[in-house]
């Protein structure tokens, strides 16, 4: 799994951090998404899918090509 | 309850699509039909009053999902087709193409439509904003206009006024509240928003009603206030609230009271659910029924409805949350600010001593000793970290 985040779309809701706190964070100064781990381990897949799906600004893209 | 073999989602905007996605994410393998009244692939609405109206984004950028991702969902998507009736007992809907569609579970996600100003229908230069077409039409008009009057000081009106300052010369925002978005932000933060709008050149007319629109040769030429004053206008945006799209449910037997009335699990009748702007459900934590017109609720409630369709039977008890971006302010609101609550600045400073210092703060509202809301102004992360204070008060 590879994660791409679009900072210009991010609205700072932080939904991703609540869904997958080991993979996403927010910048202190403006709340924009920080990707902690672009290729997370399998144990994070479900949480990351949830995060991408609930992002209200559609700022997280996953590629899961096998 | 056993899981259904098929689900029909009526409404293909944020809440409807998110329901279909959540069903698949949770492993549902049955048939999923998604019916959308608009002809477009599902698109997102928050950018309409901001990035699309300003011209920063092409319309395609506002799509909810890329086409490849939609086809991976393996859903039957019917666009440009609206539901016109529901047989609740047999779970069959009728469409405006005279088709009958049925499923074991039906999800109502038909959203809201903006309320029009009485007598303004068909008057040139008067705009409502709900769809992509509305946004593009308004953009074209504003680029050719000198004076815009926005009637209505809620979230949408305030966002449009902010965006419009970059498109046309003079922008006036009229509304009944003491400050824009007072209902959604509480009076303390709304006062800061009023200051920001004024600094950026919006002419605010707070605390005043609108009597009517002035017409010249079939086109709007002004807005008549309750005081008798007339504000000249080349274009007018009406943003005075919305009504749930429920006319098509007349005669269905479902309870309609400013939305589709649901129980705590978002169930409206056996096998019939409602989600998003159209749904009024019983929030157990707040102890009352609630209908939320915001983007984050659409997705969050969709997840809850999908889980409940699959048999989870869990009450939906979210911390209400929305955000708005106006000028350089990113405002986050957790909970429901109340007009008679006490406000306390818990981080930052709403009135920095030096003009070069940015305005940043988090404010906490309390009511009856409980935290009713946390509002962040250019402090999204710090506000979110206090979300638990609202969540704890809901238990």
XYZ file of C-alpha atoms in Angstrom:
461
model
C 0.000 0.000 0.000
C 1.232 3.446 -0.910
C -0.334 6.614 0.507
C -0.404 10.020 -1.154
C -1.732 13.096 0.644
C -2.773 16.346 -1.029
C -1.951 19.227 1.265
C -3.796 21.728 -0.911
C -7.044 19.782 -0.490
C -6.666 19.114 3.238
C -9.147 21.046 5.388
C -7.507 20.232 8.709
C -10.366 18.180 10.135
C -7.926 15.622 11.496
C -10.283 12.701 10.798
C -7.337 10.724 9.456
C -5.385 11.185 12.692
C -8.310 9.861 14.688
C -8.668 6.852 12.362
C -4.960 5.995 11.951
C -2.826 7.884 14.492
C 0.323 5.879 13.671
C 0.208 6.934 10.039
C -1.146 10.497 10.023
C -0.597 13.636 12.056
C -1.352 17.337 11.654
C 1.026 20.285 11.535
C 0.870 22.349 14.711
C 0.795 25.662 12.842
C -2.069 25.108 10.397
C -3.522 21.648 10.983
C -2.552 20.355 7.532
C -2.012 16.605 7.245
C 1.445 15.143 7.894
C 2.145 11.691 6.514
C 4.186 9.801 9.097
C 4.434 6.589 7.092
C 3.897 6.509 3.307
C 4.132 2.712 3.038
C 2.646 1.384 6.261
C 2.684 -2.210 7.417
C -0.216 -4.541 6.836
C -1.476 -4.119 10.396
C -2.325 -0.508 9.436
C -4.183 -1.220 6.183
C -7.668 -1.255 7.622
C -7.186 1.919 9.633
C -5.651 3.688 6.621
C -8.523 2.640 4.338
C -10.921 4.008 6.912
C -8.946 7.264 7.095
C -8.906 7.704 3.319
C -12.584 6.952 3.105
C -13.751 9.372 5.798
C -11.471 12.277 4.890
C -14.023 15.054 4.323
C -11.745 16.844 1.861
C -10.808 13.734 -0.171
C -7.142 14.556 0.399
C -5.843 10.999 0.848
C -5.203 8.657 -2.058
C -4.245 5.012 -1.736
C -2.700 2.742 -4.263
C -2.956 -0.894 -3.410
C -1.668 -2.387 -6.657
C -0.390 -5.880 -5.981
C -31.507 -8.783 12.104
C -29.973 -10.698 9.199
C -28.047 -8.765 6.591
C -29.962 -7.887 3.417
C -29.046 -9.289 0.013
C -29.442 -5.944 -1.762
C -29.283 -2.247 -0.902
C -30.693 0.683 -2.847
C -29.287 4.103 -1.994
C -31.413 7.041 -3.137
C -29.139 10.050 -3.564
C -25.623 9.991 -5.043
C -23.957 12.856 -3.245
C -21.574 12.650 -0.275
C -23.835 10.705 2.103
C -25.215 8.306 -0.509
C -21.878 7.449 -2.064
C -20.230 7.114 1.345
C -22.932 4.629 2.366
C -22.217 2.489 -0.695
C -18.483 2.699 -0.033
C -18.861 1.823 3.634
C -20.990 -1.207 2.765
C -18.248 -2.520 0.494
C -15.493 -1.645 2.955
C -17.319 -3.653 5.590
C -17.432 -6.629 3.262
C -20.961 -6.454 1.844
C -21.015 -8.557 -1.340
C -24.659 -8.099 -2.331
C -26.197 -5.863 -4.965
C -25.826 -2.101 -4.422
C -27.791 0.386 -6.507
C -27.049 4.104 -6.261
C -29.543 6.538 -7.749
C -28.650 10.197 -8.325
C -30.952 12.986 -9.488
C -28.121 15.065 -10.917
C -26.552 14.003 -14.223
C -22.963 14.314 -12.958
C -20.690 11.772 -11.390
C -20.873 12.302 -7.626
C -19.204 15.551 -6.595
C -18.414 17.345 -3.396
C -20.311 20.447 -2.290
C -18.085 22.298 0.209
C -15.749 23.491 -2.587
C -18.676 25.038 -4.494
C -18.797 28.178 -2.340
C -15.016 28.352 -2.093
C -12.564 26.829 -4.615
C -15.073 26.386 -7.453
C -16.671 29.803 -6.994
C -13.273 31.492 -6.768
C -12.068 29.668 -9.888
C -9.142 28.031 -8.070
C -10.502 24.599 -8.996
C -11.918 23.197 -12.200
C -15.249 21.455 -11.668
C -13.600 18.046 -12.172
C -11.439 18.644 -9.106
C -14.576 18.558 -6.942
C -15.443 14.989 -7.924
C -15.957 12.781 -4.903
C -14.095 9.832 -6.409
C -12.177 9.117 -9.616
C -14.114 7.035 -12.144
C -11.814 4.021 -11.705
C -12.551 3.966 -8.003
C -16.293 4.119 -8.645
C -16.152 1.150 -10.992
C -14.057 -0.798 -8.465
C -16.957 -0.422 -6.032
C -19.061 -2.667 -8.234
C -22.244 -0.649 -7.782
C -25.054 0.054 -10.223
C -24.960 3.799 -10.641
C -27.986 5.487 -12.242
C -27.503 9.228 -12.737
C -29.896 11.936 -13.887
C -32.788 9.943 -12.476
C -34.765 11.088 -9.452
C -36.965 9.136 -7.079
C -40.584 10.287 -7.168
C -42.270 7.834 -4.824
C -41.695 5.156 -2.203
C -43.700 2.055 -1.359
C -42.279 1.554 2.125
C -43.965 -1.752 2.818
C -42.556 -3.478 -0.261
C -39.426 -1.338 -0.376
C -39.879 -0.219 -3.951
C -39.162 3.253 -5.260
C -40.528 4.844 -8.412
C -38.331 7.094 -10.522
C -39.011 9.948 -12.918
C -38.104 7.571 -15.742
C -41.044 5.429 -14.695
C -38.834 2.668 -13.417
C -39.491 0.700 -10.258
C -36.455 -0.257 -8.211
C -36.520 -2.478 -5.185
C -34.122 -3.831 -2.584
C -34.054 -5.474 0.823
C -32.790 -2.246 2.324
C -33.389 1.301 1.105
C -31.241 4.244 2.177
C -32.703 7.733 1.788
C -29.943 10.234 1.018
C -31.767 12.889 -0.989
C -30.259 15.835 0.880
C -31.582 19.357 0.997
C -32.421 22.166 -1.373
C -31.969 25.870 -0.688
C -34.967 27.881 0.386
C -35.893 30.511 -2.194
C -36.791 34.088 -1.330
C -40.545 34.500 -1.749
C -41.367 36.029 -5.105
C -37.820 35.848 -6.451
C -38.238 32.818 -8.701
C -37.261 33.569 -12.272
C -35.899 36.998 -11.453
C -32.622 37.478 -13.301
C -29.561 38.120 -11.184
C -30.917 36.220 -8.171
C -28.934 33.118 -7.222
C -29.210 30.123 -4.957
C -26.240 27.824 -4.407
C -26.523 24.065 -4.136
C -25.297 22.478 -7.352
C -22.218 22.711 -9.546
C -24.275 24.559 -12.180
C -25.367 27.065 -9.533
C -21.730 27.712 -8.585
C -20.531 28.185 -12.165
C -23.463 30.447 -13.021
C -22.829 32.556 -9.940
C -19.134 32.807 -10.765
C -19.858 34.069 -14.278
C -22.340 36.589 -12.927
C -20.018 37.879 -10.202
C -17.174 38.441 -12.663
C -19.509 40.755 -14.570
C -21.024 42.459 -11.519
C -20.011 45.444 -9.466
C -22.270 45.061 -6.448
C -23.306 41.816 -4.813
C -25.719 41.552 -1.902
C -25.776 38.250 -0.022
C -29.060 37.725 1.815
C -28.595 35.341 4.735
C -25.804 35.242 7.324
C -25.378 31.497 7.915
C -22.407 29.351 6.905
C -23.103 29.454 3.182
C -23.854 33.175 3.048
C -20.693 34.040 4.973
C -18.544 31.772 2.770
C -19.990 33.210 -0.431
C -19.467 36.781 0.778
C -15.833 35.983 1.624
C -15.151 34.334 -1.739
C -17.009 37.027 -3.684
C -14.681 39.791 -2.469
C -12.129 38.345 -4.870
C -14.542 38.456 -7.803
C -16.549 41.654 -7.720
C -16.182 45.159 -6.377
C -18.600 45.569 -3.514
C -19.976 42.812 -1.334
C -22.689 43.317 1.266
C -23.833 40.617 3.692
C -27.296 41.078 5.203
C -28.840 38.938 7.910
C -30.918 38.913 11.055
C -28.115 37.951 13.482
C -25.819 40.323 15.372
C -22.841 38.747 13.562
C -22.480 36.211 10.738
C -22.846 32.548 11.738
C -23.738 33.452 15.308
C -25.946 30.365 15.534
C -23.153 28.022 14.421
C -20.185 29.748 16.100
C -21.637 31.268 19.255
C -21.538 35.029 19.682
C -17.867 35.313 20.728
C -16.414 33.676 17.631
C -19.068 35.232 15.385
C -17.856 38.640 16.586
C -14.331 37.734 15.429
C -15.765 36.621 12.087
C -17.597 39.938 11.732
C -14.316 41.769 12.381
C -12.538 39.675 9.763
C -15.202 40.300 7.125
C -15.161 44.024 7.839
C -11.330 44.161 7.661
C -11.507 42.457 4.271
C -14.017 44.884 2.854
C -17.370 43.143 3.267
C -20.102 45.614 4.169
C -21.960 43.872 6.991
C -25.589 44.727 7.677
C -26.293 42.754 10.851
C -29.536 42.498 12.744
C -31.780 43.451 9.892
C -34.465 41.622 7.965
C -35.072 41.765 4.236
C -38.489 42.909 3.033
C -38.092 42.132 -0.622
C -36.088 42.361 -3.784
C -36.266 45.349 -6.091
C -36.792 44.590 -9.746
C -35.958 46.661 -12.792
C -36.993 45.302 -16.203
C -37.142 41.682 -15.050
C -33.775 41.862 -13.323
C -32.898 42.365 -9.699
C -31.601 45.846 -8.977
C -31.615 45.956 -5.205
C -32.553 44.537 -1.841
C -35.125 46.305 0.304
C -34.403 46.071 4.016
C -37.004 46.042 6.769
C -35.809 49.537 7.674
C -36.911 50.771 4.258
C -33.363 51.249 3.043
C -32.599 49.884 -0.409
C -29.219 48.324 -1.104
C -28.443 48.584 -4.823
C -27.277 45.295 -6.348
C -26.278 43.876 -9.731
C -26.519 40.375 -8.304
C -28.123 38.843 -5.214
C -27.376 35.536 -3.548
C -30.135 34.128 -1.372
C -28.810 31.827 1.359
C -31.584 31.728 3.926
C -31.468 28.076 4.828
C -32.519 24.831 3.258
C -35.355 22.356 3.238
C -34.935 18.575 3.219
C -35.843 16.914 -0.083
C -38.734 14.766 1.146
C -41.660 15.691 -1.143
C -41.174 12.409 -2.978
C -41.932 10.545 0.259
C -45.443 11.989 0.570
C -47.899 9.152 1.087
C -45.128 6.669 1.913
C -46.165 6.452 5.553
C -42.726 7.596 6.733
C -42.739 10.290 9.385
C -41.527 13.558 7.890
C -40.826 16.423 10.269
C -38.179 18.741 8.906
C -36.396 15.667 7.588
C -36.974 11.921 7.622
C -37.567 10.975 11.255
C -35.418 8.037 12.347
C -34.650 6.182 15.545
C -31.278 6.288 17.256
C -29.825 3.881 14.672
C -30.998 6.003 11.712
C -33.776 3.559 10.879
C -36.938 5.232 9.513
C -39.067 2.099 8.998
C -38.379 -1.587 8.601
C -35.552 -1.882 6.084
C -35.555 1.868 5.392
C -32.758 4.120 6.583
C -31.884 7.768 6.178
C -28.479 9.428 6.059
C -26.944 12.875 5.644
C -28.659 16.260 5.416
C -32.117 14.717 5.017
C -32.015 12.518 8.138
C -33.402 13.531 11.518
C -32.385 10.909 14.009
C -32.471 10.574 17.771
C -29.052 11.386 19.224
C -28.929 9.378 22.447
C -26.053 11.418 23.898
C -27.846 14.728 23.419
C -31.194 13.218 24.320
C -32.988 14.812 21.391
C -33.505 14.523 17.677
C -30.987 16.180 15.426
C -30.465 16.869 11.737
C -26.996 17.990 10.678
C -26.349 19.749 7.384
C -22.639 19.292 7.115
C -20.103 17.396 5.108
C -18.440 15.466 7.877
C -21.742 14.162 9.186
C -22.577 12.798 5.728
C -19.582 10.466 5.813
C -19.719 9.602 9.489
C -23.426 8.844 9.453
C -22.978 6.796 6.269
C -20.527 4.566 8.130
C -23.006 4.099 10.957
C -25.908 3.350 8.608
C -23.857 0.840 6.615
C -22.839 -0.926 9.839
C -26.427 -1.001 11.074
C -27.710 -2.337 7.747
C -25.241 -5.164 8.215
C -26.676 -5.875 11.650
C -24.533 -3.923 14.082
C -27.525 -2.234 15.792
C -25.492 0.650 17.247
C -26.924 4.072 18.050
C -25.334 6.898 16.086
C -23.902 9.377 18.604
C -21.379 11.607 16.827
C -19.696 14.723 18.132
C -21.139 17.238 15.662
C -18.288 18.765 13.674
C -17.928 21.160 10.775
C -15.304 23.453 9.368
C -15.402 26.614 7.315
C -12.643 28.466 5.475
C -13.125 32.202 5.010
C -10.337 34.541 3.887
C -7.319 33.276 5.837
C -9.382 31.828 8.692
C -9.800 28.074 9.082
C -12.534 27.579 11.638
C -13.302 24.201 13.224
C -16.363 23.609 15.375
C -16.850 20.568 17.606
C -20.193 20.301 19.381
C -23.040 22.789 19.282
C -22.228 26.294 20.582
C -25.126 27.686 22.525
C -26.265 31.263 22.655
C -26.486 31.339 26.439
C -23.252 29.498 27.185
C -20.118 30.890 28.794
C -17.083 31.292 26.579
C -13.466 30.923 27.611
C -10.359 31.300 25.474
C -8.264 28.224 26.224
C -5.452 28.746 23.716
C -4.114 31.611 21.643
C -5.586 35.091 21.466
C -8.597 36.371 19.518
C -7.217 39.915 19.787
C -3.442 39.797 19.286
C -1.757 42.946 20.535
C 0.280 43.419 17.387
C -1.390 43.725 14.015
C 1.300 41.535 12.418
C 0.505 38.666 14.738
C -1.997 36.264 13.264
C -5.319 35.762 14.964
C -5.294 32.197 16.354
C -7.263 30.779 19.232
C -9.313 27.949 20.649
C -12.437 28.842 22.534
C -14.469 26.609 24.807
C -18.199 27.043 25.359
C -19.842 25.704 28.485
C -23.499 25.358 29.255
C -24.867 24.117 32.589
C -21.330 23.219 33.633
C -20.760 20.959 30.603
C -18.581 21.629 27.606
C -21.009 22.275 24.753
C -18.517 23.204 22.038
C -14.875 23.749 21.129
C -14.179 26.256 18.373
C -10.760 26.616 16.766
C -9.664 29.621 14.717
C -6.545 28.837 12.688
C -5.699 26.158 15.259
C -7.205 22.992 13.717
C -4.956 20.532 15.495
C -5.233 22.188 18.885
C -9.042 22.272 18.548
C -9.207 18.606 17.579
C -7.113 17.623 20.578
C -9.914 19.041 22.730
C -12.673 17.178 20.894
C -12.757 14.672 23.749
C -14.019 17.409 26.085
C -17.181 17.618 23.982
C -17.398 13.855 23.545
C -17.153 13.314 27.311
C -20.007 15.743 27.881
C -22.186 13.733 25.479
C -21.947 10.502 27.443
